[in-house]
């Protein structure tokens, strides 16, 4: 390092090394130009720890970020079968989830509610919120280790995700990037998703997905699902009560069940959320930061914020378990 003083403080469990901080050789070193010398270290640390934070580098535009992510050798992925609203920035770069600023987005691995997901995910802080807006992260291996054995056993067969698309959630036309029912059905058929059309162009999908997975490179076991996000207990109490009264339990916008279709008690997810909280690592964004995660080894979240905030996302290297369907 040459006359650089990189500020980095984090909160998290003592045993966690997330994220490994990587700094420039000199002030203003362009991130793209630094990649050839850093690639080996980045890949080793991402595989070992789960993620790296590249701080202090020059990232002049979102296009420079996009090219940096693409230079790892995998085409950047489009956001298919999404569960949250995002906007395409271009070339495989998307806005982070466009939920209202006051809402907390819990820890999750990207698209772990499907049987296909990206192995790599990058976040780039274009504008850091003046208050809040962190992207907390956590080690999915540590989450699995800390999870009570009884919960691990109950979730081993998988999680059943049920979605009812309509006025109360992301419309199916946006989720599937098409308004053509035949294209939706073809996607569902390929992905092992059961579907049913209802009145007024309504759609219901059901899919059994993994709750626990094995990393294809490291062979480690990870907690890998979004059961707690989709479960009705994730709703605010008054919203839950209103939706249950208006729609009925079977027609909620989204919900999760045990693999055999039985209901998951709220107290199970209270314990799951306790474990997630105990493994959470948080740090303040600074403009220009790039966070690179192995999407199976590390989960991510979003803290509420005030003021302007812009964080963009890119994903690559598809992987999944459809062959086990």
Tab-separated table of C-alpha atoms in Angstrom, residues 116-293:
chain	number	residue	atom	x	y	z
A	116	UNK	CA	-31.633	-22.683	-10.562
A	117	UNK	CA	-29.551	-19.814	-9.231
A	118	UNK	CA	-26.396	-17.746	-9.871
A	119	UNK	CA	-23.185	-18.847	-8.187
A	120	UNK	CA	-21.679	-15.356	-8.289
A	121	UNK	CA	-23.255	-12.032	-7.366
A	122	UNK	CA	-21.731	-8.542	-7.329
A	123	UNK	CA	-23.011	-5.365	-5.669
A	124	UNK	CA	-21.746	-1.904	-6.573
A	125	UNK	CA	-22.455	1.145	-4.429
A	126	UNK	CA	-23.040	4.092	-6.758
A	127	UNK	CA	-24.620	6.293	-4.072
A	128	UNK	CA	-24.323	5.496	-0.368
A	129	UNK	CA	-27.362	6.398	1.723
A	130	UNK	CA	-26.586	9.070	4.334
A	131	UNK	CA	-28.330	6.893	6.918
A	132	UNK	CA	-28.734	3.103	6.864
A	133	UNK	CA	-28.928	1.178	3.619
A	134	UNK	CA	-26.286	-1.405	4.477
A	135	UNK	CA	-26.202	-4.767	2.676
A	136	UNK	CA	-25.707	-7.167	5.605
A	137	UNK	CA	-24.213	-10.565	4.771
A	138	UNK	CA	-23.756	-13.922	6.500
A	139	UNK	CA	-21.920	-17.221	6.050
A	140	UNK	CA	-24.410	-19.859	4.854
A	141	UNK	CA	-22.181	-22.647	6.199
A	142	UNK	CA	-22.167	-21.092	9.663
A	143	UNK	CA	-25.945	-20.642	9.493
A	144	UNK	CA	-26.361	-24.341	8.758
A	145	UNK	CA	-24.012	-25.318	11.579
A	146	UNK	CA	-25.807	-23.065	14.057
A	147	UNK	CA	-29.314	-24.125	13.004
A	148	UNK	CA	-30.908	-26.478	15.582
A	149	UNK	CA	-30.639	-30.114	14.540
A	150	UNK	CA	-34.412	-30.625	14.748
A	151	UNK	CA	-34.982	-27.816	12.220
A	152	UNK	CA	-32.265	-29.122	9.902
A	153	UNK	CA	-33.862	-32.571	9.880
A	154	UNK	CA	-37.331	-31.169	9.239
A	155	UNK	CA	-36.112	-29.119	6.272
A	156	UNK	CA	-33.858	-31.756	4.687
A	157	UNK	CA	-36.587	-32.940	2.262
A	158	UNK	CA	-36.959	-29.372	0.985
A	159	UNK	CA	-39.389	-26.454	1.019
A	160	UNK	CA	-42.650	-26.134	-0.913
A	161	UNK	CA	-43.126	-22.622	-2.327
A	162	UNK	CA	-46.632	-21.507	-3.292
A	163	UNK	CA	-47.171	-18.253	-5.170
A	164	UNK	CA	-50.406	-16.559	-6.239
A	165	UNK	CA	-49.649	-13.773	-8.709
A	166	UNK	CA	-52.017	-10.857	-8.911
A	167	UNK	CA	-52.864	-7.548	-7.312
A	168	UNK	CA	-50.958	-8.198	-4.079
A	169	UNK	CA	-47.555	-9.272	-5.439
A	170	UNK	CA	-45.321	-9.015	-8.495
A	171	UNK	CA	-47.530	-9.852	-11.533
A	172	UNK	CA	-46.704	-13.033	-13.397
A	173	UNK	CA	-46.039	-11.062	-16.584
A	174	UNK	CA	-43.139	-9.350	-14.813
A	175	UNK	CA	-41.928	-12.490	-13.058
A	176	UNK	CA	-41.728	-14.502	-16.271
A	177	UNK	CA	-40.830	-11.568	-18.557
A	178	UNK	CA	-43.701	-12.415	-20.902
A	179	UNK	CA	-47.436	-11.999	-21.290
A	180	UNK	CA	-47.735	-15.280	-23.221
A	181	UNK	CA	-49.269	-18.106	-21.191
A	182	UNK	CA	-47.653	-20.727	-23.409
A	183	UNK	CA	-44.200	-19.330	-22.634
A	184	UNK	CA	-44.989	-19.376	-18.911
A	185	UNK	CA	-46.090	-22.991	-19.113
A	186	UNK	CA	-42.975	-23.970	-21.069
A	187	UNK	CA	-40.779	-22.349	-18.426
A	188	UNK	CA	-42.658	-24.076	-15.613
A	189	UNK	CA	-42.481	-27.431	-17.369
A	190	UNK	CA	-38.705	-27.117	-17.780
A	191	UNK	CA	-38.177	-25.885	-14.195
A	192	UNK	CA	-40.336	-28.500	-12.491
A	193	UNK	CA	-42.974	-25.963	-11.406
A	194	UNK	CA	-46.645	-26.916	-11.175
A	195	UNK	CA	-49.039	-24.231	-12.387
A	196	UNK	CA	-52.754	-23.518	-12.483
A	197	UNK	CA	-54.604	-20.679	-14.203
A	198	UNK	CA	-57.547	-19.061	-12.468
A	199	UNK	CA	-60.139	-16.424	-13.170
A	200	UNK	CA	-59.154	-12.951	-14.343
A	201	UNK	CA	-55.777	-14.126	-15.629
A	202	UNK	CA	-54.681	-15.311	-12.178
A	203	UNK	CA	-51.802	-17.775	-11.867
A	204	UNK	CA	-50.772	-20.084	-9.035
A	205	UNK	CA	-47.430	-21.920	-8.990
A	206	UNK	CA	-46.102	-24.588	-6.657
A	207	UNK	CA	-42.503	-25.812	-6.557
A	208	UNK	CA	-40.536	-28.086	-4.255
A	209	UNK	CA	-37.035	-26.701	-3.805
A	210	UNK	CA	-33.972	-27.361	-1.685
A	211	UNK	CA	-33.653	-26.044	1.851
A	212	UNK	CA	-30.125	-27.365	2.369
A	213	UNK	CA	-27.571	-27.733	-0.433
A	214	UNK	CA	-24.004	-28.870	-1.109
A	215	UNK	CA	-21.593	-26.421	-2.692
A	216	UNK	CA	-20.422	-27.920	-6.009
A	217	UNK	CA	-16.796	-26.805	-5.576
A	218	UNK	CA	-16.053	-26.878	-1.852
A	219	UNK	CA	-18.393	-29.774	-1.004
A	220	UNK	CA	-19.617	-27.886	2.075
A	221	UNK	CA	-23.200	-27.973	3.324
A	222	UNK	CA	-25.078	-24.669	3.300
A	223	UNK	CA	-28.456	-23.404	4.494
A	224	UNK	CA	-29.941	-22.396	1.137
A	225	UNK	CA	-33.565	-21.340	0.885
A	226	UNK	CA	-35.916	-18.389	1.213
A	227	UNK	CA	-38.558	-20.176	3.249
A	228	UNK	CA	-38.602	-17.453	5.913
A	229	UNK	CA	-39.101	-14.687	3.319
A	230	UNK	CA	-42.021	-16.371	1.571
A	231	UNK	CA	-43.720	-17.646	4.732
A	232	UNK	CA	-46.750	-15.710	5.922
A	233	UNK	CA	-44.937	-14.907	9.188
A	234	UNK	CA	-42.704	-12.519	7.225
A	235	UNK	CA	-45.644	-10.137	6.817
A	236	UNK	CA	-46.393	-7.365	9.270
A	237	UNK	CA	-49.086	-8.548	11.670
A	238	UNK	CA	-51.780	-6.181	10.425
A	239	UNK	CA	-51.013	-6.947	6.766
A	240	UNK	CA	-51.086	-10.675	7.459
A	241	UNK	CA	-54.414	-10.436	9.244
A	242	UNK	CA	-55.949	-8.404	6.420
A	243	UNK	CA	-54.697	-10.721	3.662
A	244	UNK	CA	-55.770	-13.876	5.473
A	245	UNK	CA	-59.247	-12.414	5.996
A	246	UNK	CA	-59.517	-11.129	2.421
A	247	UNK	CA	-57.934	-14.013	0.495
A	248	UNK	CA	-57.815	-17.011	2.815
A	249	UNK	CA	-54.679	-18.972	3.723
A	250	UNK	CA	-54.617	-20.923	0.458
A	251	UNK	CA	-54.646	-17.811	-1.712
A	252	UNK	CA	-52.014	-15.635	-0.049
A	253	UNK	CA	-49.605	-14.032	-2.537
A	254	UNK	CA	-46.826	-16.332	-1.278
A	255	UNK	CA	-46.301	-18.891	1.417
A	256	UNK	CA	-44.065	-21.841	2.240
A	257	UNK	CA	-44.761	-25.311	3.564
A	258	UNK	CA	-42.787	-28.356	4.582
A	259	UNK	CA	-42.002	-30.701	1.686
A	260	UNK	CA	-45.023	-32.860	2.484
A	261	UNK	CA	-47.315	-29.836	2.181
A	262	UNK	CA	-47.932	-29.411	5.907
A	263	UNK	CA	-47.942	-25.972	7.512
A	264	UNK	CA	-44.741	-24.586	9.034
A	265	UNK	CA	-45.416	-23.126	12.504
A	266	UNK	CA	-44.439	-19.505	13.082
A	267	UNK	CA	-42.177	-20.534	15.962
A	268	UNK	CA	-39.964	-22.513	13.581
A	269	UNK	CA	-39.196	-19.364	11.641
A	270	UNK	CA	-38.715	-17.393	14.843
A	271	UNK	CA	-35.822	-19.764	15.567
A	272	UNK	CA	-34.538	-19.568	11.979
A	273	UNK	CA	-34.526	-15.762	12.143
A	274	UNK	CA	-32.693	-15.865	15.473
A	275	UNK	CA	-29.906	-17.904	13.877
A	276	UNK	CA	-29.732	-15.550	10.899
A	277	UNK	CA	-29.460	-12.551	13.219
A	278	UNK	CA	-26.620	-14.163	15.160
A	279	UNK	CA	-24.597	-14.727	11.977
A	280	UNK	CA	-25.205	-11.316	10.403
A	281	UNK	CA	-22.242	-9.135	9.398
A	282	UNK	CA	-22.869	-5.466	8.619
A	283	UNK	CA	-20.730	-2.590	7.337
A	284	UNK	CA	-21.370	0.867	5.926
A	285	UNK	CA	-21.294	1.303	2.173
A	286	UNK	CA	-18.922	3.829	0.648
A	287	UNK	CA	-19.360	5.119	-2.874
A	288	UNK	CA	-17.355	3.052	-5.346
A	289	UNK	CA	-17.428	-0.122	-3.234
A	290	UNK	CA	-17.794	-3.456	-5.003
A	291	UNK	CA	-18.880	-6.475	-2.966
A	292	UNK	CA	-18.448	-9.883	-4.614
A	293	UNK	CA	-20.095	-12.934	-3.045
